[in-house]
XYZ file of C-alpha atoms in Angstrom:
413
model
C 62.664 89.381 66.063
C 62.587 85.592 66.840
C 62.059 84.124 70.254
C 63.448 80.596 70.886
C 60.454 79.470 72.986
C 56.755 79.184 72.548
C 54.816 82.258 73.880
C 53.662 81.834 77.577
C 52.971 83.713 80.695
C 55.856 86.181 81.263
C 57.554 86.399 84.792
C 57.026 89.706 85.556
C 58.957 91.791 86.756
C 61.477 90.371 84.093
C 65.124 89.294 85.152
C 67.003 90.812 82.559
C 69.946 88.571 83.205
C 67.991 85.449 83.008
C 67.616 82.627 80.206
C 64.134 83.013 80.388
C 64.484 87.037 79.454
C 66.831 86.249 76.606
C 64.850 83.438 75.172
C 61.720 85.545 75.167
C 62.969 89.136 75.081
C 60.567 90.367 72.329
C 57.819 89.252 74.325
C 59.166 91.267 77.470
C 59.797 94.123 75.140
C 56.329 94.392 74.426
C 55.422 94.038 78.057
C 57.700 96.782 79.075
C 56.866 99.213 76.153
C 52.954 98.608 77.314
C 53.089 98.215 80.966
C 56.468 99.439 82.294
C 57.978 102.017 79.834
C 60.340 103.082 82.638
C 61.521 99.979 83.961
C 63.910 99.482 87.185
C 66.001 96.463 87.067
C 69.471 94.951 87.315
C 71.978 94.906 84.561
C 74.484 92.229 86.049
C 74.747 93.692 89.526
C 73.975 97.214 88.400
C 70.718 98.641 89.328
C 69.469 100.664 86.472
C 66.310 102.103 84.716
C 65.690 100.907 81.220
C 63.643 102.999 78.857
C 61.945 101.136 75.883
C 59.664 103.357 73.766
C 61.179 104.686 70.565
C 60.581 108.123 71.193
C 61.521 108.142 74.752
C 64.904 106.442 73.863
C 65.441 108.790 71.009
C 64.725 111.752 73.299
C 66.823 110.402 76.330
C 69.937 109.859 73.813
C 69.867 113.770 73.283
C 68.709 114.984 76.786
C 71.105 117.359 78.421
C 69.865 116.041 81.921
C 71.963 112.811 81.258
C 75.435 112.489 81.156
C 77.792 109.304 80.189
C 80.413 110.249 82.791
C 79.270 108.800 86.166
C 81.485 111.264 88.232
C 79.508 114.364 86.892
C 76.273 113.169 87.990
C 77.275 111.453 91.300
C 80.636 113.178 92.147
C 82.087 109.700 92.948
C 84.060 107.091 90.975
C 83.883 107.022 87.357
C 83.083 103.160 87.499
C 80.276 101.737 89.471
C 82.559 99.397 91.251
C 86.564 99.298 91.911
C 88.511 97.873 88.846
C 92.337 97.719 87.633
C 93.393 100.665 85.447
C 94.121 98.509 82.489
C 90.240 97.634 82.661
C 89.150 101.154 83.373
C 90.450 102.182 80.058
C 87.812 99.868 78.076
C 84.990 101.824 80.302
C 86.382 104.994 79.861
C 86.521 105.353 76.360
C 85.253 108.313 74.023
C 81.608 106.552 74.479
C 81.561 107.315 78.019
C 82.912 111.021 77.640
C 80.623 114.171 77.536
C 80.909 117.611 75.719
C 83.667 118.985 75.325
C 86.026 116.032 75.698
C 83.774 113.881 73.561
C 83.912 116.282 70.708
C 87.733 116.610 71.014
C 88.206 112.811 71.015
C 85.615 112.454 67.876
C 87.424 115.044 66.019
C 90.786 113.456 66.512
C 89.503 110.127 65.582
C 87.538 111.258 62.435
C 91.014 112.055 60.973
C 92.105 108.668 61.029
C 88.779 107.138 59.453
C 89.129 109.094 56.191
C 87.429 108.353 52.932
C 90.612 106.927 51.553
C 90.879 104.870 54.441
C 87.619 103.184 53.999
C 87.907 102.949 50.361
C 91.027 100.764 50.922
C 89.501 98.615 53.485
C 86.588 97.814 51.087
C 88.759 96.316 48.525
C 90.727 94.194 51.374
C 87.163 92.949 52.540
C 86.005 91.740 49.203
C 89.265 89.776 48.946
C 89.288 88.702 52.499
C 85.507 87.307 52.211
C 86.197 85.376 48.951
C 89.263 83.822 50.501
C 87.280 82.577 53.699
C 84.455 81.326 51.299
C 86.965 79.242 49.591
C 88.243 77.867 52.645
C 84.489 77.048 54.041
C 83.438 75.751 50.817
C 86.176 73.494 50.717
C 85.636 72.284 54.276
C 81.980 71.827 53.647
C 82.436 69.454 50.826
C 84.016 66.984 53.297
C 81.962 68.060 56.191
C 78.544 69.367 55.112
C 77.645 71.222 58.284
C 79.811 74.201 58.903
C 79.659 77.083 61.819
C 79.609 79.970 59.924
C 80.084 82.057 62.650
C 83.443 80.945 63.493
C 84.510 80.186 59.709
C 83.309 83.436 58.111
C 81.703 86.139 60.258
C 84.618 85.834 63.015
C 87.668 86.363 61.177
C 86.411 89.145 58.696
C 86.293 91.821 61.471
C 89.214 90.296 63.370
C 91.468 90.383 60.423
C 90.171 93.967 59.596
C 90.939 95.290 63.060
C 94.329 93.442 62.866
C 95.153 95.560 59.955
C 93.400 98.740 61.264
C 95.581 98.577 64.316
C 98.775 97.164 62.509
C 99.106 94.148 64.628
C 101.718 91.569 62.736
C 101.041 87.960 62.131
C 103.710 86.972 64.751
C 101.721 89.140 67.464
C 98.424 87.954 66.522
C 98.018 85.018 69.211
C 98.411 87.683 72.089
C 95.944 89.951 70.245
C 93.577 87.104 69.681
C 93.967 86.222 73.453
C 92.989 89.762 74.316
C 89.929 89.778 71.708
C 88.662 86.522 73.442
C 88.996 88.191 76.851
C 87.033 91.235 75.770
C 84.062 89.079 74.434
C 83.861 86.420 77.166
C 85.768 87.275 80.103
C 83.280 89.683 81.738
C 80.943 87.157 83.221
C 81.018 84.144 85.584
C 84.057 82.747 87.096
C 86.361 84.297 84.592
C 85.868 87.874 85.446
C 88.728 87.973 88.163
C 91.004 86.514 85.651
C 89.875 89.062 83.045
C 90.189 92.181 85.374
C 93.575 91.180 87.061
C 95.279 89.280 84.524
C 93.899 89.483 80.835
C 93.369 93.115 80.772
C 96.548 94.202 81.861
C 98.390 92.029 79.644
C 96.447 93.265 76.640
C 97.035 97.022 77.901
C 100.794 95.986 78.287
C 100.862 94.835 74.653
C 98.863 97.672 73.118
C 101.162 100.262 74.853
C 104.318 98.568 73.277
C 102.317 98.580 70.024
C 101.886 102.326 70.227
C 105.702 102.825 70.935
C 106.601 100.946 68.062
C 104.252 103.071 65.741
C 105.848 106.127 67.051
C 109.363 105.270 66.327
C 108.466 103.244 63.092
C 105.067 104.704 61.785
C 103.147 102.582 59.097
C 100.238 102.913 56.750
C 97.553 102.010 59.357
C 94.785 103.578 61.252
C 96.729 103.330 64.757
C 99.691 105.399 63.480
C 97.223 107.902 62.003
C 95.523 108.006 65.473
C 98.959 108.590 67.084
C 99.728 111.555 64.414
C 96.019 113.103 64.556
C 96.394 116.735 65.823
C 93.083 119.022 66.114
C 94.115 122.707 67.351
C 97.494 121.535 68.786
C 96.008 118.771 70.788
C 96.809 115.075 70.208
C 95.616 111.672 71.918
C 97.726 110.956 74.831
C 98.827 107.399 75.498
C 95.700 106.655 77.938
C 93.559 107.909 75.274
C 95.249 105.677 72.543
C 94.928 102.506 74.559
C 91.371 103.298 75.194
C 90.670 103.963 71.577
C 92.245 100.568 70.347
C 90.078 98.948 73.085
C 87.061 100.732 71.593
C 87.806 99.753 67.876
C 88.001 95.875 68.965
C 84.739 96.043 71.232
C 82.739 98.081 68.693
C 84.505 97.390 65.429
C 85.119 93.505 66.013
C 82.301 92.175 68.331
C 79.342 94.164 66.753
C 80.275 93.215 63.360
C 80.601 89.549 63.985
C 77.045 89.535 65.438
C 75.509 91.475 62.910
C 76.844 89.381 60.108
C 75.751 86.332 62.037
C 72.126 87.770 62.795
C 71.963 88.961 59.355
C 72.490 85.479 57.986
C 69.851 83.949 60.444
C 67.397 86.433 59.854
C 67.541 86.162 55.792
C 67.182 82.252 56.105
C 64.308 82.436 58.446
C 62.483 84.809 56.024
C 62.997 82.905 52.791
C 60.572 85.162 50.804
C 62.771 88.279 51.749
C 66.072 86.152 50.847
C 64.368 85.383 47.324
C 63.634 88.938 46.929
C 67.237 90.000 47.801
C 68.832 87.229 45.300
C 66.480 88.925 42.650
C 67.342 92.204 43.500
C 70.751 92.600 45.064
C 70.785 96.400 44.894
C 68.422 96.027 47.811
C 71.466 95.049 50.156
C 71.809 98.298 51.655
C 68.177 98.326 52.695
C 68.417 94.841 53.857
C 71.148 95.691 56.328
C 69.316 98.464 57.906
C 66.091 96.190 58.318
C 68.274 93.627 59.803
C 69.775 96.131 62.348
C 66.310 97.267 63.068
C 64.688 93.371 63.462
C 67.434 91.675 64.810
C 70.550 93.896 65.529
C 72.942 92.669 67.983
C 73.247 95.650 70.110
C 70.132 96.318 72.316
C 71.328 98.738 74.647
C 73.448 101.556 75.002
C 76.249 102.484 77.581
C 74.502 103.567 80.876
C 73.681 107.516 81.061
C 73.261 109.174 84.387
C 70.780 111.654 85.669
C 72.019 115.148 86.420
C 68.942 115.877 88.629
C 65.611 114.033 89.411
C 63.681 113.368 86.271
C 60.199 112.213 85.778
C 59.496 110.092 82.711
C 56.099 108.359 82.613
C 55.208 109.017 86.152
C 58.548 107.401 87.342
C 61.031 109.451 89.139
C 64.760 108.718 88.120
C 66.660 110.113 91.000
C 69.746 112.310 90.361
C 72.706 109.992 89.668
C 71.022 106.896 88.858
C 71.886 104.811 85.841
C 69.620 104.913 82.766
C 69.987 102.769 79.599
C 67.807 103.253 76.479
C 66.538 99.879 75.392
C 67.272 100.092 71.714
C 66.143 96.378 70.919
C 62.683 97.397 72.468
C 62.345 100.777 70.620
C 63.242 99.361 67.102
C 60.212 97.187 67.373
C 57.936 99.750 68.761
C 54.490 100.003 66.562
C 54.287 103.756 67.174
C 57.497 104.328 65.415
C 57.217 101.329 62.840
C 54.321 100.014 60.855
C 54.213 96.053 61.173
C 57.344 96.060 63.185
C 57.051 92.337 63.754
C 57.396 92.086 59.975
C 60.916 91.410 58.402
C 60.599 93.617 55.386
C 64.022 94.564 53.384
C 62.267 97.119 51.282
C 61.007 99.087 54.514
C 61.315 103.048 54.115
C 61.754 104.998 55.813
C 63.516 102.946 58.427
C 64.679 105.372 61.476
C 65.866 102.536 63.343
C 68.423 103.310 66.297
C 70.428 99.932 66.107
C 73.572 102.065 66.160
C 72.362 104.690 68.694
C 71.568 108.199 68.253
C 72.983 111.619 68.808
C 76.517 112.608 69.691
C 77.216 109.189 70.814
C 76.116 107.107 67.637
C 78.377 104.479 66.895
C 81.637 106.006 65.260
C 82.357 102.458 63.621
C 78.670 102.255 62.102
C 79.981 102.876 58.440
C 82.696 100.246 58.714
C 80.277 97.598 60.153
C 77.739 98.148 57.585
C 80.207 98.130 54.762
C 81.730 94.583 56.120
C 78.434 93.270 56.578
C 77.197 94.098 53.161
C 80.251 92.826 51.299
C 80.189 89.604 53.827
C 76.423 88.833 52.885
C 76.537 89.803 49.176
C 79.447 87.341 48.692
C 78.162 84.674 50.483
C 74.707 84.586 48.901
C 76.030 85.163 45.397
C 78.611 82.031 45.969
C 76.004 79.858 47.857
C 72.803 79.676 46.051
C 71.474 76.701 48.175
C 72.768 78.271 51.617
C 70.319 76.901 54.457
C 70.219 76.342 58.335
C 71.568 72.910 59.291
C 69.365 72.921 62.175
C 65.750 73.961 63.061
C 65.487 77.678 63.937
C 64.313 76.654 67.426
C 67.759 75.038 68.019
C 69.741 77.991 67.486
C 71.127 79.036 70.854
C 70.799 82.567 72.037
C 73.534 83.747 74.313
C 72.893 85.011 77.642
C 74.300 88.501 77.215
C 72.401 91.377 78.686
C 72.175 94.372 76.373
C 73.074 92.003 73.138
C 71.128 89.900 70.806
C 73.441 87.031 69.819
C 73.727 83.365 68.953
C 76.256 80.813 69.949
C 76.850 79.307 66.716
C 75.486 79.421 63.197
C 75.422 75.747 61.785
C 74.639 75.865 58.183
C 74.998 74.057 54.811
C 76.391 75.541 51.883
C 75.953 75.026 48.444
């Protein structure tokens, strides 16, 4: 919950997509909660109503008057603007479905994410984090400053997703190109290339991968998704492609940023870092507080009103897009005592950093596990870990609905 510029007069109404908003988002969140709890603005080119108070966000995520499927509310297209099929599959995943389709998909996916699968991944993440730290620490000896995001936070979930999906080392260049397009390709001049070139290529690659798994099943989660059956129903090919895209976006992107934000937040609060070093058993609680205080995901997927809905005197017309502002809700003083204080012993901590209701993030247990192991091993092996720049020099990325940093320069030791 750190802004990168000194407090000053806010530009209201705020432009959610601007650098000014991104660098002062928590001040704007306070203004939104107090002055405009239902705020109409734009997310990229999309008109949207932002809800920012904690109780309102929790209620909205469970309110049957709102749905994720745009067609149900508007009678129009699923997407607010035209896009190729391969790209639609990213947007039309389980997280944009409503009941009963959502329940069917979630039940099928649960069969792949078994306790045994998670236990196997835990051991792999332990090994992976230590291997990456071996390399990072060796590089740090010749070059004292290292970008920990690129060297550590990024390759952890990339490798985990690679192994979950069952991508071979030979296919990794294609897979990594797809990851890069999903992360960086939906803004600016690169959007057209992403929509009409990168996504179709990634979609073709995933379909070929699915076909190989059908004929030659492996011990990976994609094979388990292909084989999953619930009351005689299986995932069709489009649903499988969507699920792979969802695993990439949710399982990879969120975890990279959560590990990065966690390191930054702990280094910015040395008293809490010292407490965590002295009591490593507080790691689970510390990760929950990182999710509340500086979690990477600050907005959910849009929801659409099935009828005119009035919240705090503001009418949200039928068919309009609404977005719970998780970042604002998680620092609401009506829900959290001293929300501006980072406290790794905070209890209870009812944050909604992974959403709430039926669309609470399915990958949350995996993201938590990766982050806990990554932070624990990093801190254990580097007692003198510190930022290589002043906190004010850390660059927050301009990504509406997210709170992420471009790089993480640190000194190990």
